[in-house]
C-alpha positions as MATLAB code, in Angstrom:
seq = 'MASLLPALPAPFADAALSHAFQADDDDLVRLDSILEPGPVARALDGLLRRWGPGDRRAAASLWTQGYFGRLLRPAIAYGLVHDIWFCLALPEVQVGLSDMATPVRFVAKRAAPASLGTHLHGIVDDNVRPLIARIATATATSERVHWSNASYAFCRACSQVRDLWQRGAMPGDVAARLDEMEALMAAGHPLVRLTQTAPDASGGACLQRKVCCIRYKLDGLKKCGPACPINASTFCR';
ca = [
      -8.167    4.749  -14.562;
      -7.466    6.666  -17.625;
      -5.189    6.193  -20.615;
      -3.940    9.831  -20.412;
      -2.725    9.369  -16.755;
       0.875   11.042  -16.575;
       4.073    8.530  -15.657;
       4.782    8.536  -11.832;
       8.279    9.082  -10.630;
      11.033    6.725  -10.848;
      10.647    6.381   -7.257;
       8.053    4.701   -8.015;
       8.097    2.940  -11.015;
       7.629   -0.138   -9.112;
       4.199    0.556   -9.435;
       3.510    1.945  -12.578;
       1.863   -1.398  -14.577;
      -0.200   -1.853  -11.276;
      -3.021    1.268  -12.453;
      -4.110    0.726  -15.920;
      -7.567    1.894  -17.750;
      -8.907   -0.599  -18.733;
      -8.727   -2.285  -22.264;
     -10.803   -4.450  -23.444;
      -9.072   -8.011  -23.643;
      -9.288   -7.596  -19.315;
     -10.132   -9.757  -17.635;
     -10.320   -8.253  -14.081;
     -12.485   -8.838  -10.937;
     -14.183   -7.024   -8.650;
     -12.151   -6.044   -5.964;
     -14.257   -7.159   -2.954;
     -15.675   -9.895   -4.484;
     -11.735  -12.167   -3.848;
     -12.172  -10.628    0.143;
     -14.613  -14.111    0.364;
     -13.410  -16.867    1.797;
     -13.396  -18.875   -0.209;
     -10.790  -16.209   -2.946;
      -8.248  -15.461    0.317;
      -7.443  -18.904    1.015;
      -6.282  -19.305   -2.763;
      -4.549  -16.903   -2.493;
      -2.606  -17.515    0.407;
      -1.960  -21.201   -1.205;
      -0.685  -19.418   -3.734;
       2.190  -16.730   -1.645;
       2.848  -19.858   -0.027;
       3.801  -22.396   -3.150;
       5.851  -19.425   -4.246;
       7.682  -18.116   -0.804;
       6.764  -21.101    1.436;
       6.729  -23.553    4.020;
       5.900  -21.095    6.299;
       3.292  -19.427    8.704;
      -0.100  -19.257    6.390;
      -0.375  -15.346    8.474;
       2.759  -15.033    7.508;
       0.852  -14.555    3.932;
      -1.921  -13.517    5.113;
       0.210  -10.516    5.730;
       2.514  -10.901    2.336;
      -0.964  -10.699    0.561;
      -1.441   -6.875    2.573;
       1.978   -5.764    2.152;
       1.932   -6.680   -2.005;
      -2.089   -5.320   -1.950;
      -0.785   -1.837   -0.175;
       2.483   -1.488   -1.812;
       0.655   -1.868   -5.211;
      -2.486   -0.048   -4.207;
      -2.063    3.136   -2.252;
       1.963    3.975   -3.345;
       0.957    5.022   -6.814;
      -2.844    6.542   -5.220;
      -0.216    8.889   -3.347;
       2.097    9.541   -5.622;
      -1.362   10.454   -8.541;
      -2.293   12.551   -5.473;
       0.032   14.200   -4.004;
       2.364   15.313   -7.351;
      -0.456   14.915   -9.278;
      -3.630   15.969   -7.854;
      -5.513   12.847   -9.205;
      -7.353   10.816   -6.951;
      -9.307    7.791   -7.497;
     -12.213    6.578   -6.465;
     -11.688    3.093   -3.676;
     -14.917    1.866   -2.518;
     -14.256   -1.414   -1.841;
     -17.023   -2.107   -4.893;
     -15.931    0.248   -7.290;
     -12.859   -0.963   -7.992;
     -11.759   -3.610  -10.355;
      -8.455   -6.883  -10.568;
      -6.180   -8.539  -12.408;
      -5.150  -11.669  -10.445;
      -1.459  -13.161  -10.182;
      -0.666  -16.839  -11.010;
      -1.257  -17.136   -7.604;
      -5.196  -15.119   -7.509;
      -3.097  -11.761   -5.730;
      -3.939   -8.615   -7.040;
      -2.067   -6.566   -9.061;
      -3.630   -4.534  -11.468;
      -5.677   -2.347  -10.803;
      -9.040   -0.008  -12.199;
     -10.661    2.370  -10.634;
     -12.875    5.761  -11.791;
     -11.314    9.685  -11.153;
     -12.860   10.951   -8.318;
     -14.617   14.224   -8.127;
     -13.125   16.971   -7.536;
     -13.350   17.850   -3.922;
     -10.056   18.606   -0.863;
      -8.288   17.150    0.463;
      -9.530   15.590    3.636;
     -12.009   14.072    1.224;
      -9.968   11.919   -0.280;
      -7.302   10.828    2.188;
     -10.788    9.884    4.298;
     -11.526    8.141    1.365;
      -8.851    5.897    0.842;
      -8.778    5.322    4.098;
     -12.185    4.852    5.410;
     -13.884    3.072    1.755;
     -10.358    1.661    1.329;
      -8.282    0.487    3.627;
     -10.844    0.472    6.698;
     -12.969   -1.859    5.376;
     -10.004   -4.052    3.052;
      -8.398   -5.038    6.730;
     -11.652   -5.420    8.862;
     -12.490   -8.073    5.737;
      -8.449  -10.304    5.978;
      -8.403  -10.363    9.227;
     -12.028  -11.839    9.319;
     -10.950  -14.625    6.689;
      -7.548  -14.736    8.217;
      -8.386  -15.359   11.223;
      -5.795  -12.793   11.795;
      -4.843   -9.683   13.509;
      -5.441   -6.115   11.944;
      -3.015   -3.986   13.753;
      -0.158   -5.743   11.460;
      -2.251   -4.811    8.365;
      -2.877   -1.283    9.753;
       0.349   -1.421    9.958;
       1.579   -2.543    6.165;
      -0.546    0.033    5.436;
       1.144    2.193    7.406;
       4.473    1.648    5.891;
       3.145    1.906    2.332;
       1.304    5.093    3.339;
       5.115    6.843    4.466;
       6.988    5.357    2.374;
       4.315    7.358   -0.966;
       5.229   10.430    1.481;
       9.127    9.609    1.915;
      10.009    8.961   -1.458;
       7.094   12.201   -3.021;
       9.286   14.610   -0.450;
      12.546   12.312   -2.039;
      12.232   14.017   -4.974;
      13.121   17.566   -4.924;
      16.134   18.938   -4.009;
      15.767   21.392   -0.697;
      13.716   24.470   -1.964;
      12.886   23.087   -5.393;
       9.775   21.292   -4.587;
       6.802   22.620   -7.044;
       4.717   25.434   -3.930;
       1.663   23.477   -5.356;
       2.716   19.821   -4.217;
       4.804   20.834   -1.388;
       1.138   22.629   -0.145;
      -1.026   19.182   -0.545;
       1.914   16.929    0.604;
       2.488   19.381    4.180;
      -1.762   20.080    4.399;
      -1.949   14.650    4.227;
       0.628   14.749    6.379;
      -0.420   18.307    9.025;
      -3.698   15.713    8.281;
      -2.610   12.730    9.180;
      -1.816   14.109   13.462;
       0.138   10.778   14.939;
      -2.388    8.991   16.675;
      -3.831    8.162   13.372;
      -2.521    4.436   11.967;
      -1.562    5.169    9.198;
       1.681    7.197   10.752;
       1.655    5.744   14.179;
       2.898    2.555   13.447;
       5.995    3.903   11.151;
       8.722    5.795   11.834;
      11.962    7.431   11.537;
      15.358    6.502   12.845;
      18.646    6.951   12.935;
      20.405    4.713    9.787;
      24.403    3.809   10.628;
      24.705    5.843    7.016;
      24.004    9.214    8.810;
      20.848    9.366    7.143;
      17.201    8.101    8.737;
      15.120    5.026    6.675;
      11.484    4.487    7.697;
      11.299    1.750   10.395;
       7.897   -0.661   11.350;
       6.936   -0.687   15.250;
       4.467   -3.651   14.344;
       7.030   -6.601   12.412;
       5.184   -7.674    8.987;
       5.928  -11.812    9.320;
       7.176  -12.500    6.394;
      10.250  -14.009    7.662;
       8.223  -16.615    8.818;
       7.898  -17.966    5.006;
      11.114  -20.330    4.074;
      11.489  -18.606    1.387;
      11.517  -14.544    2.606;
      14.337  -12.811    4.647;
      13.517   -9.929    7.088;
      12.383   -7.002    5.978;
      15.978   -4.342    6.171;
      15.172   -1.569    7.575;
      11.456   -0.851    8.071;
      12.611   -3.988   10.194;
      11.707   -3.649   13.978;
      13.437   -6.706   15.213;
      16.583   -6.021   16.285;
      16.238   -3.054   14.639;
      19.725   -1.682   15.778;
      21.533   -3.984   12.661;
      19.929   -1.692   10.424;
      20.121    1.844   12.711;
      20.684    2.933   15.444;
];
C-alpha cells in the first residue's frame, strides 16, 4: 500500500500496522501461497501452541478471525473514511507472517477508481469468498463459521465508522458512502445476515454473532463477550 496513506482513526488503531507499504527488508509472501494445506496446517499448529490445547476447528476459526479483523476492518475504514480502496484479489496481496505463521501484515495496490459497488464486489468476490472456500477445504471446517467471522469484522468496521462522529456531524461524503454500502449489503448477504445488533444491559446496543466462532474451545481463550451468541442474555437483553 502507498506510503502516504492517511492515518486511520482511533478505533482502528489495533489494525494500524496491518496495512503498510512495502519496505526493502520485508519478508513477504503471496497470500494465495499460504492457503495451501501445508501452510494452513503449520498456522493451526502455531495457534494451538499459543492458545491451546483444544479443538483444531477452533484454531481454524481463530485464523480467519484474525485475518478478517486485520484486513477487512481497515480496508473498509480506508474506503468509507478516505475513499481509498485496494485490490484484494488473493494472488495480488502480499502478507507478512507472525511467529505462528498467521498473516498479520498486508501489502496491496490501490484499486483503480470505480463505483462503491464495484469496490465492495471486489472485496467480497476476489478475497472473502475464495479465501473462505480454501480455508474451509484445507481445515475440513464449515464455511459458515468463517463467513460469521467476516460478517462480524465487516459490521464492526461499519459501526465504528458511524460512531466516529456525533449525530449529524459526519462529513457528507462519508455518510453517503456508508449509507450506500449499507444499502448494497441487503439483509440476505452473509456479511450482514450473520451479525445482528442487540440491546445491551446498559441500554445501548452491541453487535452479536448468529454463529458461534467456537474460540472458547481453545483452553487459552474465553467466549467473546457481548458478541457471543451462547447465553447471549448474560450480556445483551
